[in-house]
Short mmCIF file of C-alpha atoms in Angstrom, two decimals:
data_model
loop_
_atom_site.label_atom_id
_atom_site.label_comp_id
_atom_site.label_asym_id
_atom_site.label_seq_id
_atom_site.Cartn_x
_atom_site.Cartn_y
_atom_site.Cartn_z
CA UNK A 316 82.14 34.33 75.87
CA UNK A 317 83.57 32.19 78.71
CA UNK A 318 81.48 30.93 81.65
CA UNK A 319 83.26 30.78 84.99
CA UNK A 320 82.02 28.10 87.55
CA UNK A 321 81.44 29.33 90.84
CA UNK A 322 81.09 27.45 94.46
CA UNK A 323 78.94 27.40 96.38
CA UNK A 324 79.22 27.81 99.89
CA UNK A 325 76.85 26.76 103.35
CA UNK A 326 75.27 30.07 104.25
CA UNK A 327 76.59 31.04 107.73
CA UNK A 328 76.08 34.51 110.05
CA UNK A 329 79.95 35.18 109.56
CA UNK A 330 80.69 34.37 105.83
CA UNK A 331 77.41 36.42 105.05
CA UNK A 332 78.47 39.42 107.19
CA UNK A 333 79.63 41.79 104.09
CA UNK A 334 76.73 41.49 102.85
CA UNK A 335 73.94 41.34 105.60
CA UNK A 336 72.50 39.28 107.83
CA UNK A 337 71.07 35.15 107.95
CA UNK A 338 67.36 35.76 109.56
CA UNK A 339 66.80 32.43 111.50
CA UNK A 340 66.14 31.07 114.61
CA UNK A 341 68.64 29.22 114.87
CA UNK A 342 71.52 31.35 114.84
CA UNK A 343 69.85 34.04 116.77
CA UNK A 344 71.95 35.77 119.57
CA UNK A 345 69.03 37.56 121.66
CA UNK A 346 66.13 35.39 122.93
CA UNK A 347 63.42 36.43 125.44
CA UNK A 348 60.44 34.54 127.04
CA UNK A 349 57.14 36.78 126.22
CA UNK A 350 53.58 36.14 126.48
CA UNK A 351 53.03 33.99 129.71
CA UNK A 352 56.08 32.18 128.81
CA UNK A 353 54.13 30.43 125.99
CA UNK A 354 56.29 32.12 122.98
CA UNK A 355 59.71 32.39 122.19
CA UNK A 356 60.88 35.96 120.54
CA UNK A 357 64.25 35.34 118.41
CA UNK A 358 64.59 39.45 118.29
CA UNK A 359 66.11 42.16 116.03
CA UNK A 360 67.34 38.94 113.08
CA UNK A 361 68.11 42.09 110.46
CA UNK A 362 69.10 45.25 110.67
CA UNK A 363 66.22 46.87 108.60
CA UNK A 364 67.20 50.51 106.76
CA UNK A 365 63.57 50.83 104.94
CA UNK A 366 62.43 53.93 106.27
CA UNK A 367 65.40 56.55 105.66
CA UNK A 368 64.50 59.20 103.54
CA UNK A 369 61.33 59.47 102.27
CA UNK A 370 61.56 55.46 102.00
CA UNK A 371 58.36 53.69 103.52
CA UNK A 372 58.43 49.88 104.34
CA UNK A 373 56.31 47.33 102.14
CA UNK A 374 55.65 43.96 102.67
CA UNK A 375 55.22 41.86 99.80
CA UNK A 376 55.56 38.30 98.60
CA UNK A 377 57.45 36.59 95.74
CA UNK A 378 56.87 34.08 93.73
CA UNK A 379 60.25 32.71 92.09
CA UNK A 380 60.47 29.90 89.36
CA UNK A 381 63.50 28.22 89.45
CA UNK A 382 65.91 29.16 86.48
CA UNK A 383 66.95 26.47 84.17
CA UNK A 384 69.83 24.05 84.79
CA UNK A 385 73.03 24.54 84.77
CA UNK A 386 71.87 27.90 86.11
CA UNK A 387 74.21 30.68 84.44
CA UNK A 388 74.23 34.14 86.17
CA UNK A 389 74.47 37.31 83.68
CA UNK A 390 73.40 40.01 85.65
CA UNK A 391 73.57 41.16 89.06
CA UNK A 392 71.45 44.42 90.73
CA UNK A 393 71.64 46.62 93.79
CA UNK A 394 69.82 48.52 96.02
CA UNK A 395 72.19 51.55 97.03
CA UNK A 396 68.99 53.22 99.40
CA UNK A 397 67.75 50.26 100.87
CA UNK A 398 67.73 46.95 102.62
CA UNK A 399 65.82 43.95 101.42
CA UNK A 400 64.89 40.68 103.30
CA UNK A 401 63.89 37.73 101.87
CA UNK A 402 63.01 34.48 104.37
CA UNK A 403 61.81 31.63 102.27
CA UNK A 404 58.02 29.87 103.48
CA UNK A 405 58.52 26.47 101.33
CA UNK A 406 60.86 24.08 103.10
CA UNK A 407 63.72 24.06 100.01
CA UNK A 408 66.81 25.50 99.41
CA UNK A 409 67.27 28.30 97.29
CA UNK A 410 70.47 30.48 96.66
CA UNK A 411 72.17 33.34 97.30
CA UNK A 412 74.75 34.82 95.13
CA UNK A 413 76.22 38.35 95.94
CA UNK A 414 79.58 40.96 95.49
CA UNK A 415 81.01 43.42 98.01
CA UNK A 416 78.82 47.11 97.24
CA UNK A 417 80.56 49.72 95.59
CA UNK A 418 82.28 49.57 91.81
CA UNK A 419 81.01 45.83 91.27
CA UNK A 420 84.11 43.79 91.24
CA UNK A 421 83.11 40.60 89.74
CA UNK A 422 86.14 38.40 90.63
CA UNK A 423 84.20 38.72 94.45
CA UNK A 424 81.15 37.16 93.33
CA UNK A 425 80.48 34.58 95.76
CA UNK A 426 77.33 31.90 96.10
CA UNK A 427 75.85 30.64 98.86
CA UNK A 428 72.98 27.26 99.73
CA UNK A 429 70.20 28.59 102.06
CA UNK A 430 68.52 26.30 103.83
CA UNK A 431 64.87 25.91 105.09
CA UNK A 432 64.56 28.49 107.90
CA UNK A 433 67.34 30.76 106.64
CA UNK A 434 66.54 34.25 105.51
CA UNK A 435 69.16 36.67 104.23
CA UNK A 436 68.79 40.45 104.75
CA UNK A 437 70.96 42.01 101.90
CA UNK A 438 72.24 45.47 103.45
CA UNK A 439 72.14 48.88 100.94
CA UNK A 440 74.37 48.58 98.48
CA UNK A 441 75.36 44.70 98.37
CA UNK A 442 75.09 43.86 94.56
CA UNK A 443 72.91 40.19 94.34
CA UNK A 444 71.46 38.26 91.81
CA UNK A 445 67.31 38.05 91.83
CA UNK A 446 65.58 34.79 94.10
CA UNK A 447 67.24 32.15 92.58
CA UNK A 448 64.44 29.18 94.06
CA UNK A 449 65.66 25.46 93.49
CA UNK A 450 63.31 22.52 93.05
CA UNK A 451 60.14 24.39 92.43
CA UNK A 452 58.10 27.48 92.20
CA UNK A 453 59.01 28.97 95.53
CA UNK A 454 57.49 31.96 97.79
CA UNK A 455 59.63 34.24 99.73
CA UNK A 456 58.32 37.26 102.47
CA UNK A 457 60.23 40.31 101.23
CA UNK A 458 60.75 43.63 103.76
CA UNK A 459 61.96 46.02 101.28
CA UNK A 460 61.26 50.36 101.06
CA UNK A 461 59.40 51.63 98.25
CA UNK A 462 60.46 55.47 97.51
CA UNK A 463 59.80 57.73 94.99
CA UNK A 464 63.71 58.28 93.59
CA UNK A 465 65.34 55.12 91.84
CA UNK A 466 66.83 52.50 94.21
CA UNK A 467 67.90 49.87 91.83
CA UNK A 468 71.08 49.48 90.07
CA UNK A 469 71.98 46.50 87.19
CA UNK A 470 74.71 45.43 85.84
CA UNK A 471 75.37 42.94 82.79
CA UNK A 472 78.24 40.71 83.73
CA UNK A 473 81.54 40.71 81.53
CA UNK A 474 81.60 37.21 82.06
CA UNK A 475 78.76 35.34 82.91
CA UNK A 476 78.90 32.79 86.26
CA UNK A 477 78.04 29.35 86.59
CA UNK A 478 76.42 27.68 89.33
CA UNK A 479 78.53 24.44 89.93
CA UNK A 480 75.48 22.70 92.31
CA UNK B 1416 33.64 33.34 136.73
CA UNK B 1417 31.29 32.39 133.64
CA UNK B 1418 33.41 31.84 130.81
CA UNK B 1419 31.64 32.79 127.44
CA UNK B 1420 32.06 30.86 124.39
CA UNK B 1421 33.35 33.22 121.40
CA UNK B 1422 32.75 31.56 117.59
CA UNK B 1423 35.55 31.13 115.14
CA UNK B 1424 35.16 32.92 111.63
CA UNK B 1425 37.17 32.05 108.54
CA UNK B 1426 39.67 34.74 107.84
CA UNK B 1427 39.03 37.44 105.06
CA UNK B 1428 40.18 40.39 104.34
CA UNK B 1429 36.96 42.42 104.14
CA UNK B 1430 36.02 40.49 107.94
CA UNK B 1431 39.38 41.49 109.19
CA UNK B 1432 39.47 45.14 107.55
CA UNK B 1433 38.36 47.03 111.07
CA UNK B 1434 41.64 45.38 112.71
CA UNK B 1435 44.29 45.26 109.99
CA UNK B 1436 45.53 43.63 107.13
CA UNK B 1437 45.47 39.95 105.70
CA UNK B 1438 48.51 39.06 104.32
CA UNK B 1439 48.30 36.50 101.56
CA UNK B 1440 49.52 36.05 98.04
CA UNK B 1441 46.09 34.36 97.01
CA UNK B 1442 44.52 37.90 98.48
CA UNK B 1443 46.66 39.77 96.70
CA UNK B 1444 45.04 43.05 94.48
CA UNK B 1445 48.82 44.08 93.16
CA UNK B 1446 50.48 41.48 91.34
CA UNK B 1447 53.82 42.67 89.00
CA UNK B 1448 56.21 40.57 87.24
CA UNK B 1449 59.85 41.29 87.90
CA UNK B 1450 62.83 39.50 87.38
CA UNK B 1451 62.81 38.60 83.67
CA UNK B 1452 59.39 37.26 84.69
CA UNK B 1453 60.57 34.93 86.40
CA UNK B 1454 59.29 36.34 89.50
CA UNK B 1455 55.65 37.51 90.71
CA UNK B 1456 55.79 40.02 93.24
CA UNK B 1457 52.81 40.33 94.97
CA UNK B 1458 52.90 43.75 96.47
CA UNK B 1459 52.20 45.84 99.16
CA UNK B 1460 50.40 43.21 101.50
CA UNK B 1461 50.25 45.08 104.29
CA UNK B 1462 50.20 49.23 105.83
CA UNK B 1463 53.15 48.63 107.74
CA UNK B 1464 53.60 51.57 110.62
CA UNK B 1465 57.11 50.95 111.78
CA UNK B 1466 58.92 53.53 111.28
CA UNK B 1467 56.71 56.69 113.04
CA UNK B 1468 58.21 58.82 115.91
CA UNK B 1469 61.61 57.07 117.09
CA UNK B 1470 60.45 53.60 115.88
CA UNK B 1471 62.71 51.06 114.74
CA UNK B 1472 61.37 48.50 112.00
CA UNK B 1473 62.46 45.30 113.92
CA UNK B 1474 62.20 41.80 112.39
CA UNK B 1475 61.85 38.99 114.49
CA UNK B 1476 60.72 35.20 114.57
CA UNK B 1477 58.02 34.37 117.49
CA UNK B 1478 58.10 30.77 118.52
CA UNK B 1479 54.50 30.11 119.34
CA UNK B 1480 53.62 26.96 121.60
CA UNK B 1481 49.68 26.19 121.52
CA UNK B 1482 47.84 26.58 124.59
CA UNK B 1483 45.83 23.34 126.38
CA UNK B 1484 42.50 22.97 125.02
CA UNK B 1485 39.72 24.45 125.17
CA UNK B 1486 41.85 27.09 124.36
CA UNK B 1487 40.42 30.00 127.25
CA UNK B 1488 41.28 33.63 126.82
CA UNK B 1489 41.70 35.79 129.81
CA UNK B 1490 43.48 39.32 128.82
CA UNK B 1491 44.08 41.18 125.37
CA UNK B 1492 46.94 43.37 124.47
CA UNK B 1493 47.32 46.42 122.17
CA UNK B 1494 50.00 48.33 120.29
CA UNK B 1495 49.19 52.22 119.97
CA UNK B 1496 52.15 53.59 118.29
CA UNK B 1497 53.29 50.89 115.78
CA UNK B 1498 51.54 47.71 113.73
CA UNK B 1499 52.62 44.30 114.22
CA UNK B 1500 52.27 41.86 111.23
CA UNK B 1501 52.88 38.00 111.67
CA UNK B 1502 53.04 35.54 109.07
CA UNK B 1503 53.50 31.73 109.83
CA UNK B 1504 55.86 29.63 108.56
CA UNK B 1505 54.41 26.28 109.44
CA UNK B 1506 51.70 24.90 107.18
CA UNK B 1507 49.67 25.09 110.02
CA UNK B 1508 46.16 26.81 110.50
CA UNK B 1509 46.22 29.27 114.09
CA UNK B 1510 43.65 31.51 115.90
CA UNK B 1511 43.65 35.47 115.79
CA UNK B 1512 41.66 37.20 118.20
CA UNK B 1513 40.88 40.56 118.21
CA UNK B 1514 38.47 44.10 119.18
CA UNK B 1515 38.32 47.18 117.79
CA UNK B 1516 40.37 49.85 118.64
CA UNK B 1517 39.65 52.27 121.69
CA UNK B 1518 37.99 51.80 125.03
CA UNK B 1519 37.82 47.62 125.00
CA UNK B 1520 34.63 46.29 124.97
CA UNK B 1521 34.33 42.63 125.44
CA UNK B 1522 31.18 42.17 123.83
CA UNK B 1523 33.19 43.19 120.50
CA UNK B 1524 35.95 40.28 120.40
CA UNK B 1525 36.16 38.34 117.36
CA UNK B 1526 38.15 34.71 116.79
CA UNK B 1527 39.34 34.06 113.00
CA UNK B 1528 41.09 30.87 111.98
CA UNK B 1529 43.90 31.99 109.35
CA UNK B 1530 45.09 29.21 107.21
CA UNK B 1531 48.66 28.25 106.00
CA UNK B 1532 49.47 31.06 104.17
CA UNK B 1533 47.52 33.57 105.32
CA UNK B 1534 49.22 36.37 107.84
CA UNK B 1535 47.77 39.08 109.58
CA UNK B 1536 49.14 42.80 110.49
CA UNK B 1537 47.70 44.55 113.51
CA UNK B 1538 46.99 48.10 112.65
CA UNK B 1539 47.90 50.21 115.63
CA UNK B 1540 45.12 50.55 118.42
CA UNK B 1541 43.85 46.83 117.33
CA UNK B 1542 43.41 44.90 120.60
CA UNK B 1543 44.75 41.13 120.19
CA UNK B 1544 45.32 38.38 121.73
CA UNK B 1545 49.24 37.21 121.57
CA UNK B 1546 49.98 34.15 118.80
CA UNK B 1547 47.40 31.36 119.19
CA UNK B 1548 49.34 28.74 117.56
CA UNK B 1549 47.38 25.37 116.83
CA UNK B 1550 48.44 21.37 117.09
CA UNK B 1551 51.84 22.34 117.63
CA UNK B 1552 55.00 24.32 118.48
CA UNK B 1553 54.66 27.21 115.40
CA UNK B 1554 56.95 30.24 114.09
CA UNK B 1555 56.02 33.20 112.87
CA UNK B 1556 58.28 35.99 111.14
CA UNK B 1557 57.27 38.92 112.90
CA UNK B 1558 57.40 42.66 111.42
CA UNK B 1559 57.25 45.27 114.36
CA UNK B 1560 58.62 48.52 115.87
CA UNK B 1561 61.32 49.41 118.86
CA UNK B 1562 60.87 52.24 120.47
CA UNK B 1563 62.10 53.50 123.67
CA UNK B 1564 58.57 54.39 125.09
CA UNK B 1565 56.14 52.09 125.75
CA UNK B 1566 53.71 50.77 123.42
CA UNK B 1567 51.97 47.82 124.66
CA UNK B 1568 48.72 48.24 126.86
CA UNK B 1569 47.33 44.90 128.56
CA UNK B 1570 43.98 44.48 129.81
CA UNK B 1571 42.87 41.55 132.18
CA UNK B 1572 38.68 40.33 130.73
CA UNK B 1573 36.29 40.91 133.31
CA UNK B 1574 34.54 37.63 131.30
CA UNK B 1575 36.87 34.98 129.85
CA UNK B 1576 36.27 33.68 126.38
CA UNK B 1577 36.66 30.17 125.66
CA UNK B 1578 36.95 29.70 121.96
CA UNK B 1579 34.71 26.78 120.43
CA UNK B 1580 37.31 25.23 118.10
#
């Protein structure tokens, strides 16, 4: 079994675009003044799909560990009924590594660096590997949908990835 | 104009349970592991109600800047179609104010100090003040509805409430 390095690239809005969206502040394009001018609303970050169907929107938290170094990825899932956020409340990097939905082709596996502030909002159907934290025990705010029918797909890799940090 | 002085309670979840949820890992009553366990997911947080009538889950990121001290509130504001959950992303403490559902009656406010960590989610009908950040410029991610018809009711106190920090 042969490993294949992969890059990693600087998450940006436009690189990210097959797969979702980059919550932050930052980048946002629509900003109003609300309450008595004393708040700032960066609006509509994600485009949420949680509630179609008989899907109903959960909050939760999670708690990631950060895999061992060199970090090898052998799996990857997917969502095909769903979106899920993730925006990240420690101040570290984590990454992101995802493939184009549909029949997962895994010559398009591609990694990204999040930084502190940057969520990612993985539309239905982008294939992506679990939190991958860096540095330490991390927490993440997930928007997901929890439905009755299954909404998770995994696949084993052919040939694993690895992380070249 | 006799301002009244309202008291500031620690946040709870039972104290807070008339006006919504807290949202907090360390509050948590589901806890799963996922991910090869290397991930706790810490579920279900909040009763999100996004997604009712023609409502759009919307996530957004509220820049909060903290009002001059004493901090003195003068109107409330209330969501009846849709909740409205905010969780910071500073490691800063801020103020929630809010009153029962209904008819507002001012003798019926209540100030909580939420700590790093700790978010809240408006249940629907909850009267609330908007973000009361604390010691300095704060974001929140912000988990709320669009809709075409109106859903936010403001009020204007016939007795301001200065909070006792």
């Amino acid at each position: 079994m042969n490993d294949q390095q992969l890059n990693i690239q600087p998450l940006t809005p436009d690189a990210f675009a097959p797969y979702g969206d980059v919550i932050s502040a930052a980048e946002a394009t629509e900003v109003i003044n609300i309450n008595e001018g004393n708040t700032q609303r960066f609006d509509n970050l994600a485009n949420l799909k949680i509630s179609s169907g008989n899907g109903k929107p959960c909050l939760s938290i999670f708690r990631s560990r950060p895999l061992s170094l060199p970090i090898t990825i052998y799996g990857m899932e997917n969502h095909p009924l769903a979106s899920q956020a993730f925006f990240p409340l420690s101040q570290r990097p984590y990454l992101v590594v995802v493939a184009p939905p549909g029949k997962l082709n895994e010559t398009r596996i591609e990694a990204f660096l999040a930084s502190p502030g940057q969520g990612v909002n993985y539309h239905p159907g982008t294939w992506h590997h679990y939190s991958l934290a860096l540095e330490e025990e991390s927490d993440f705010l997930v928007i997901d949908s929890q439905m009755k029918q299954s909404n998770c797909d995994e696949i084993t890799l052919v040939t694993p990835r690895q992380l070249r940090l």
